[in-house]
Tab-separated table of N, CA and C in Angstrom:
chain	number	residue	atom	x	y	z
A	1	UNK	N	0.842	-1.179	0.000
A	1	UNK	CA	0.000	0.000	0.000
A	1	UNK	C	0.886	1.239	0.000
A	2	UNK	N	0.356	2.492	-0.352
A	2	UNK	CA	0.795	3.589	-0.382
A	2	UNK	C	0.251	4.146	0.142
A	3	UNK	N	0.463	5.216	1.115
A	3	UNK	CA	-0.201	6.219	1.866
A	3	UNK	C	0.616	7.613	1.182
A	4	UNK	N	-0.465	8.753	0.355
A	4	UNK	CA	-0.201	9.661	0.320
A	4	UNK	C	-0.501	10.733	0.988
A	5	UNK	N	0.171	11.596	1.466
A	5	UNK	CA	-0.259	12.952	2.251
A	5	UNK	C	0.012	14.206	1.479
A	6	UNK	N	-1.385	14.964	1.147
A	6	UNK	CA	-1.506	16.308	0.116
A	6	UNK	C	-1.770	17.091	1.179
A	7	UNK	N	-0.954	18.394	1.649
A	7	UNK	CA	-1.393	19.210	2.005
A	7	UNK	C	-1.008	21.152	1.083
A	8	UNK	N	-1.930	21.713	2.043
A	8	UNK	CA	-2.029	23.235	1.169
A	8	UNK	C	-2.502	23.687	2.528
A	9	UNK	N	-1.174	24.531	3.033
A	9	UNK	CA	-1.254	25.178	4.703
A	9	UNK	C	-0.502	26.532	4.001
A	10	UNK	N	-1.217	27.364	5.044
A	10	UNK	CA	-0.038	29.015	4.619
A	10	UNK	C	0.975	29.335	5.442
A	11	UNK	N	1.103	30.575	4.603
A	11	UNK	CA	2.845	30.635	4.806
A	11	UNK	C	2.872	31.932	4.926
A	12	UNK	N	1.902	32.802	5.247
A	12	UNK	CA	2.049	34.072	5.420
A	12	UNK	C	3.000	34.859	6.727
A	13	UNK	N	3.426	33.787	8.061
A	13	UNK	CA	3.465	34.431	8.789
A	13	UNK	C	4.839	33.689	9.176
A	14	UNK	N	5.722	34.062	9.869
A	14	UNK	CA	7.277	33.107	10.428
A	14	UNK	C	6.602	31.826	11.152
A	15	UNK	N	5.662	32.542	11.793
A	15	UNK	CA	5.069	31.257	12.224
A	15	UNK	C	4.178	30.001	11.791
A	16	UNK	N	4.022	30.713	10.862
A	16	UNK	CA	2.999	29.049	9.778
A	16	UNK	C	4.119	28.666	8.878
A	17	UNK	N	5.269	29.463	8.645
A	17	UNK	CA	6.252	28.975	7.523
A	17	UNK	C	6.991	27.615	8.474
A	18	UNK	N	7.332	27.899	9.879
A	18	UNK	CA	7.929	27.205	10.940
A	18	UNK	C	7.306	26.259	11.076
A	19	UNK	N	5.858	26.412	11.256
A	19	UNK	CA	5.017	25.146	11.329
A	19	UNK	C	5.168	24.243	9.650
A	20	UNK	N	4.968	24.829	8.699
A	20	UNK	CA	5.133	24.040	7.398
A	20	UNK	C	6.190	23.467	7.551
A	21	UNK	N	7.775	23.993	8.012
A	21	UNK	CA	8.858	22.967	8.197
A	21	UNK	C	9.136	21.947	8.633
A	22	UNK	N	8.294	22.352	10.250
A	22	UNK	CA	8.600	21.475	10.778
A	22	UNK	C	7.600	20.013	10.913
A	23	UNK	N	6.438	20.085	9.777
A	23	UNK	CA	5.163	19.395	9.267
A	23	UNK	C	6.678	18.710	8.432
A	24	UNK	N	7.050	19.323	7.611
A	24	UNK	CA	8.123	18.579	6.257
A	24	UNK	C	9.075	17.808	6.816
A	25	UNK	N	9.246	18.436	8.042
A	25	UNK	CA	10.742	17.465	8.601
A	25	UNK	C	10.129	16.001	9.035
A	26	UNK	N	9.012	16.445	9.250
A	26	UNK	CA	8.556	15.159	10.068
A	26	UNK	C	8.192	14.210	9.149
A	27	UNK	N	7.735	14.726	7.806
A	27	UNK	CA	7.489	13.451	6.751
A	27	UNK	C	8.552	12.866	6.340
A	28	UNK	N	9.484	13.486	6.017
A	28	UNK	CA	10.658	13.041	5.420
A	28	UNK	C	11.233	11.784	6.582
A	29	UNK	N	11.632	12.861	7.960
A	29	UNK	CA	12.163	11.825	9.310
A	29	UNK	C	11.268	9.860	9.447
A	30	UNK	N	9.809	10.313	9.069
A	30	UNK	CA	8.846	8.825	9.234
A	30	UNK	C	9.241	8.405	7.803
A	31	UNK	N	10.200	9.059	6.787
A	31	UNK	CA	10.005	7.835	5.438
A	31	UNK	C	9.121	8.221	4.146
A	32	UNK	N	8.529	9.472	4.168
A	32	UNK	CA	7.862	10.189	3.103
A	32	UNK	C	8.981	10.582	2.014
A	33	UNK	N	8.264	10.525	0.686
A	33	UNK	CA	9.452	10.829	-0.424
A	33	UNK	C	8.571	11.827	-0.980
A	34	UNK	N	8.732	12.607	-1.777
A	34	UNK	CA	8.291	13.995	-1.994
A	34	UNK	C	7.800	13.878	-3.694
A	35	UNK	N	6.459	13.613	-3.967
A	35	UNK	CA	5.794	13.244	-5.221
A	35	UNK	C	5.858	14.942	-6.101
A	36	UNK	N	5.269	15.845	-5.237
A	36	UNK	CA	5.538	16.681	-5.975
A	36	UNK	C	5.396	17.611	-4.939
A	37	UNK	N	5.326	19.389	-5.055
A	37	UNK	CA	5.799	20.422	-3.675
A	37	UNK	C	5.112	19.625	-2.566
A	38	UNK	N	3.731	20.041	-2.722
A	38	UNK	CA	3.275	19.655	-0.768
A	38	UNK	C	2.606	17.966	-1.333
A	39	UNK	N	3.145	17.159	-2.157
A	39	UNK	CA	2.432	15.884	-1.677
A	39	UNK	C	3.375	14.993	-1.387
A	40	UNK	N	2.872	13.997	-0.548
A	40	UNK	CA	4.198	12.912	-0.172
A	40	UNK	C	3.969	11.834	-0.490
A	41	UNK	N	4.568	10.519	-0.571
A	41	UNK	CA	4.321	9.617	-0.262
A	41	UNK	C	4.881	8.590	0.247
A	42	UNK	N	4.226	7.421	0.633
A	42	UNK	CA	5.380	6.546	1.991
A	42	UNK	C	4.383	4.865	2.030
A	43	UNK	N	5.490	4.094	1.454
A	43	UNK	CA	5.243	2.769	1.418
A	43	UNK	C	4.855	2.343	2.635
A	44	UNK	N	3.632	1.604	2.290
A	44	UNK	CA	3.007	0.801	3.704
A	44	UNK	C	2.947	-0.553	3.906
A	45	UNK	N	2.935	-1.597	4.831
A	45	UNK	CA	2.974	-3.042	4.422
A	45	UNK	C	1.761	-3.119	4.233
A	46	UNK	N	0.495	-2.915	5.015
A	46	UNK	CA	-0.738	-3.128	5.051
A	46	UNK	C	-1.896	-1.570	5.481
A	47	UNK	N	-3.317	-2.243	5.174
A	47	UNK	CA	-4.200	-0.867	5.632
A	47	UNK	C	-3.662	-0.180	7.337
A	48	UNK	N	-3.562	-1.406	7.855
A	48	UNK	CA	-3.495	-1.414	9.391
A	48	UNK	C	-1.882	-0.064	9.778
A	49	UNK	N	-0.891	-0.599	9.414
A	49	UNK	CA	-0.137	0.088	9.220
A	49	UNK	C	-0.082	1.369	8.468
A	50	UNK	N	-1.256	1.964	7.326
A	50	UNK	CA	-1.230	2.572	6.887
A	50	UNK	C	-2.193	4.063	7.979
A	51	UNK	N	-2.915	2.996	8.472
A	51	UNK	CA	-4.006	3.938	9.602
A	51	UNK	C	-2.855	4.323	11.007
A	52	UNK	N	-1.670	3.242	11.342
A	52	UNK	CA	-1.327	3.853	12.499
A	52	UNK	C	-0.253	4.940	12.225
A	53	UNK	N	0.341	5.027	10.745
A	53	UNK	CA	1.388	5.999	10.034
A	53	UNK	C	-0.046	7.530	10.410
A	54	UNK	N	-1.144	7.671	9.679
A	54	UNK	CA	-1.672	8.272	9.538
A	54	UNK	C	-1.945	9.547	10.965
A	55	UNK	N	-2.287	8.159	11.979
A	55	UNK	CA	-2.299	8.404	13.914
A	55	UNK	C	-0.970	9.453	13.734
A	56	UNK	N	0.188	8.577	13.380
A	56	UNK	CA	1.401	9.260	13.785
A	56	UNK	C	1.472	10.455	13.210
A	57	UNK	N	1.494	11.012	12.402
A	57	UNK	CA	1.334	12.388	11.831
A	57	UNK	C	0.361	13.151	11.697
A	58	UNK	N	-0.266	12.609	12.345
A	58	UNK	CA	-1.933	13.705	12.327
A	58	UNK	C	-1.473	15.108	13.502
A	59	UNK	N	-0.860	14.606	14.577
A	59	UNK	CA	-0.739	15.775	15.335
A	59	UNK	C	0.539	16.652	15.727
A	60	UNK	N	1.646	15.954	14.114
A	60	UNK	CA	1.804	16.905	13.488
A	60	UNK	C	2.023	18.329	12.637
A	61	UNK	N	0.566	17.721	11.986
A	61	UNK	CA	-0.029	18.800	11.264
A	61	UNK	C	-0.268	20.173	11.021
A	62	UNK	N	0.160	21.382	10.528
A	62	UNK	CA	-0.001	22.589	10.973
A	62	UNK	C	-1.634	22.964	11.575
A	63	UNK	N	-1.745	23.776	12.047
A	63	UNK	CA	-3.303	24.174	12.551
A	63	UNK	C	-4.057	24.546	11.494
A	64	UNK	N	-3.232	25.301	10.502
A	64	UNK	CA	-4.246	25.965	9.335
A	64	UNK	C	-4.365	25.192	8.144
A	65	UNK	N	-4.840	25.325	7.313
A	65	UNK	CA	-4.787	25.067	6.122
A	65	UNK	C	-5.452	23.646	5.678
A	66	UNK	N	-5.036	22.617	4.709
A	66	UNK	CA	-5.726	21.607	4.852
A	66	UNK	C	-4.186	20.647	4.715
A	67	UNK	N	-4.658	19.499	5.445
A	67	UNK	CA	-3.800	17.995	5.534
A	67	UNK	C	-4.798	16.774	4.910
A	68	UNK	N	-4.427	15.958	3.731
A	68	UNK	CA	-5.326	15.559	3.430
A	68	UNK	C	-4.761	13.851	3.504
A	69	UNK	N	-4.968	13.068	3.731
A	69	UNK	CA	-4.131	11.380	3.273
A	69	UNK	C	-5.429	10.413	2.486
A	70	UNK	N	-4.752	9.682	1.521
A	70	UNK	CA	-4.933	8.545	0.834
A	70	UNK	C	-3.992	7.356	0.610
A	71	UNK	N	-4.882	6.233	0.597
A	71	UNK	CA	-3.820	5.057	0.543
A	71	UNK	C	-4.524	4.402	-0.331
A	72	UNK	N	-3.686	4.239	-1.623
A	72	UNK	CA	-3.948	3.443	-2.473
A	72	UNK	C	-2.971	2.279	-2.888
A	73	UNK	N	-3.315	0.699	-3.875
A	73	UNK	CA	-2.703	-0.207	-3.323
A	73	UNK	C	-1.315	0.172	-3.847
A	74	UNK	N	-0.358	-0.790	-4.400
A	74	UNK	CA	0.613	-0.694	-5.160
A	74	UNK	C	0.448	-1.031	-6.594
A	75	UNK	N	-0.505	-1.790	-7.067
A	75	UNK	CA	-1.212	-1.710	-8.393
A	75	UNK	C	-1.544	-0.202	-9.142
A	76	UNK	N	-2.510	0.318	-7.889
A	76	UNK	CA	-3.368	1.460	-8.669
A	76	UNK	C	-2.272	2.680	-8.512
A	77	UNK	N	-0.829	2.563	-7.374
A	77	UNK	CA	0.184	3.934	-7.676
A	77	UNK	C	0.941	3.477	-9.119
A	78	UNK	N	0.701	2.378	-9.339
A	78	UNK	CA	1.427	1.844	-10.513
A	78	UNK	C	1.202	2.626	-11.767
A	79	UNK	N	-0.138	2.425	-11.982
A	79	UNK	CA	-1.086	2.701	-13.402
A	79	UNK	C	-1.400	4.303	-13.057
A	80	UNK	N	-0.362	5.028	-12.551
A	80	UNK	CA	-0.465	6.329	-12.223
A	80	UNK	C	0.100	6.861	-13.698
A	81	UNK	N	-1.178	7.908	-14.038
A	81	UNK	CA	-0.213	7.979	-15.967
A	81	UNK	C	0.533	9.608	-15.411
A	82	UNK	N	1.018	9.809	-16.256
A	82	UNK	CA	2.314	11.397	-16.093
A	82	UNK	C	1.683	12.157	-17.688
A	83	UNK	N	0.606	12.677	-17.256
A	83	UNK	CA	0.001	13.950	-18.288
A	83	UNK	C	1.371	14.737	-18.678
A	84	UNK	N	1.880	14.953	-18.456
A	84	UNK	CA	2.922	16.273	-18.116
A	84	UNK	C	4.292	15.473	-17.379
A	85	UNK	N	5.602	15.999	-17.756
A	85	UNK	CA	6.589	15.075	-17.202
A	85	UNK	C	6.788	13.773	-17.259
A	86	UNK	N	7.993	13.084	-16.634
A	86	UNK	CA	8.581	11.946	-16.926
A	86	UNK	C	8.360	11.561	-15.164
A	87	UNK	N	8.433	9.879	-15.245
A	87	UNK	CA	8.121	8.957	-14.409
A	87	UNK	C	9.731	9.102	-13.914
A	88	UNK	N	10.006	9.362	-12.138
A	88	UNK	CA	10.845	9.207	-11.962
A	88	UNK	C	11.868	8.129	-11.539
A	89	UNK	N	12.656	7.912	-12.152
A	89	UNK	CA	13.480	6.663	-12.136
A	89	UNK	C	14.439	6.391	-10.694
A	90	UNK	N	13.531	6.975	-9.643
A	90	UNK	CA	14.477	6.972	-8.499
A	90	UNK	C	13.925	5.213	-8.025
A	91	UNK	N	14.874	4.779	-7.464
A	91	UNK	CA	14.709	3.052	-7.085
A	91	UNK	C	13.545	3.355	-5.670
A	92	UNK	N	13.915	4.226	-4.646
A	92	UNK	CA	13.748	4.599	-3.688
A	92	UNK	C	11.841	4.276	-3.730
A	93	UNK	N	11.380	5.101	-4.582
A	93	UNK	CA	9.905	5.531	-5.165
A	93	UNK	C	9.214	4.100	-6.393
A	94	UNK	N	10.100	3.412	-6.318
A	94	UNK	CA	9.470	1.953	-7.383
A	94	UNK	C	8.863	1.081	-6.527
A	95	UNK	N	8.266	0.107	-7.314
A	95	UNK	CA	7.959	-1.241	-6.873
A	95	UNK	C	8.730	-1.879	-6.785
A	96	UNK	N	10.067	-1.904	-7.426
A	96	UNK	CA	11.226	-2.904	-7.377
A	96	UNK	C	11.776	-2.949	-5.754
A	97	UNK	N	11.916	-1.918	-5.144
A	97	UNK	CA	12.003	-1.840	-4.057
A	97	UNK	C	11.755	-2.254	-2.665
A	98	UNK	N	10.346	-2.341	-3.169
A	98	UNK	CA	9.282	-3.130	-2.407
A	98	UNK	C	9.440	-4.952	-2.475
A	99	UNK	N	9.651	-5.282	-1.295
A	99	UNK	CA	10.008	-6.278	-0.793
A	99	UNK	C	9.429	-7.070	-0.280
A	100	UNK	N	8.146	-7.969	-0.246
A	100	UNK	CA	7.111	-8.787	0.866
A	100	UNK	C	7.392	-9.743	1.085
A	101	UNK	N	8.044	-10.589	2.398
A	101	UNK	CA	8.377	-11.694	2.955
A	101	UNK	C	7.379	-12.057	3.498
């Protein structure tokens, strides 16, 4: 599974920019790879695991703006088409990567 996190929080003030950072540090620190500016995403083994990732970063979250998550399987991030741009060839962000024992 994939769990993605889309958010759109502001940045008007030192203090919501601080909060946006420190929202970013924390995705990256749990294992989020950066799909595009504010969306992430972060390999899951199962739903179960995907709901307690979700727990873990919910509070997080900046106060304003919106935090949004989806988890879709590894099939349907697959058949993800690229309107615009190239599919990135990082190993990190593949299925090859992905490992199930």
């Amino acid at each position: 599974m994939r769990l993605i996190v889309m958010f759109d929080v502001p940045m008007d003030t030192s203090e919501e920019r601080r909060a946006y950072r420190h929202f970013h540090k924390a995705l990256v620190r749990e294992g989020f790879l950066m799909m595009q500016y504010s969306t992430y995403v972060r390999v899951c083994v199962n739903k179960k695991a995907a709901e307690f990732m979700e727990k873990r970063i919910a509070p997080l979250a900046p106060k304003g703006g919106k935090v949004q998550t989806m988890t879709v399987t590894e099939k349907q991030y697959q058949a993800m088409h690229y309107i615009q741009g190239t599919p990135s060839n990082d190993i990190l962000n593949s299925a090859e990567r992905t490992i199930v024992i």
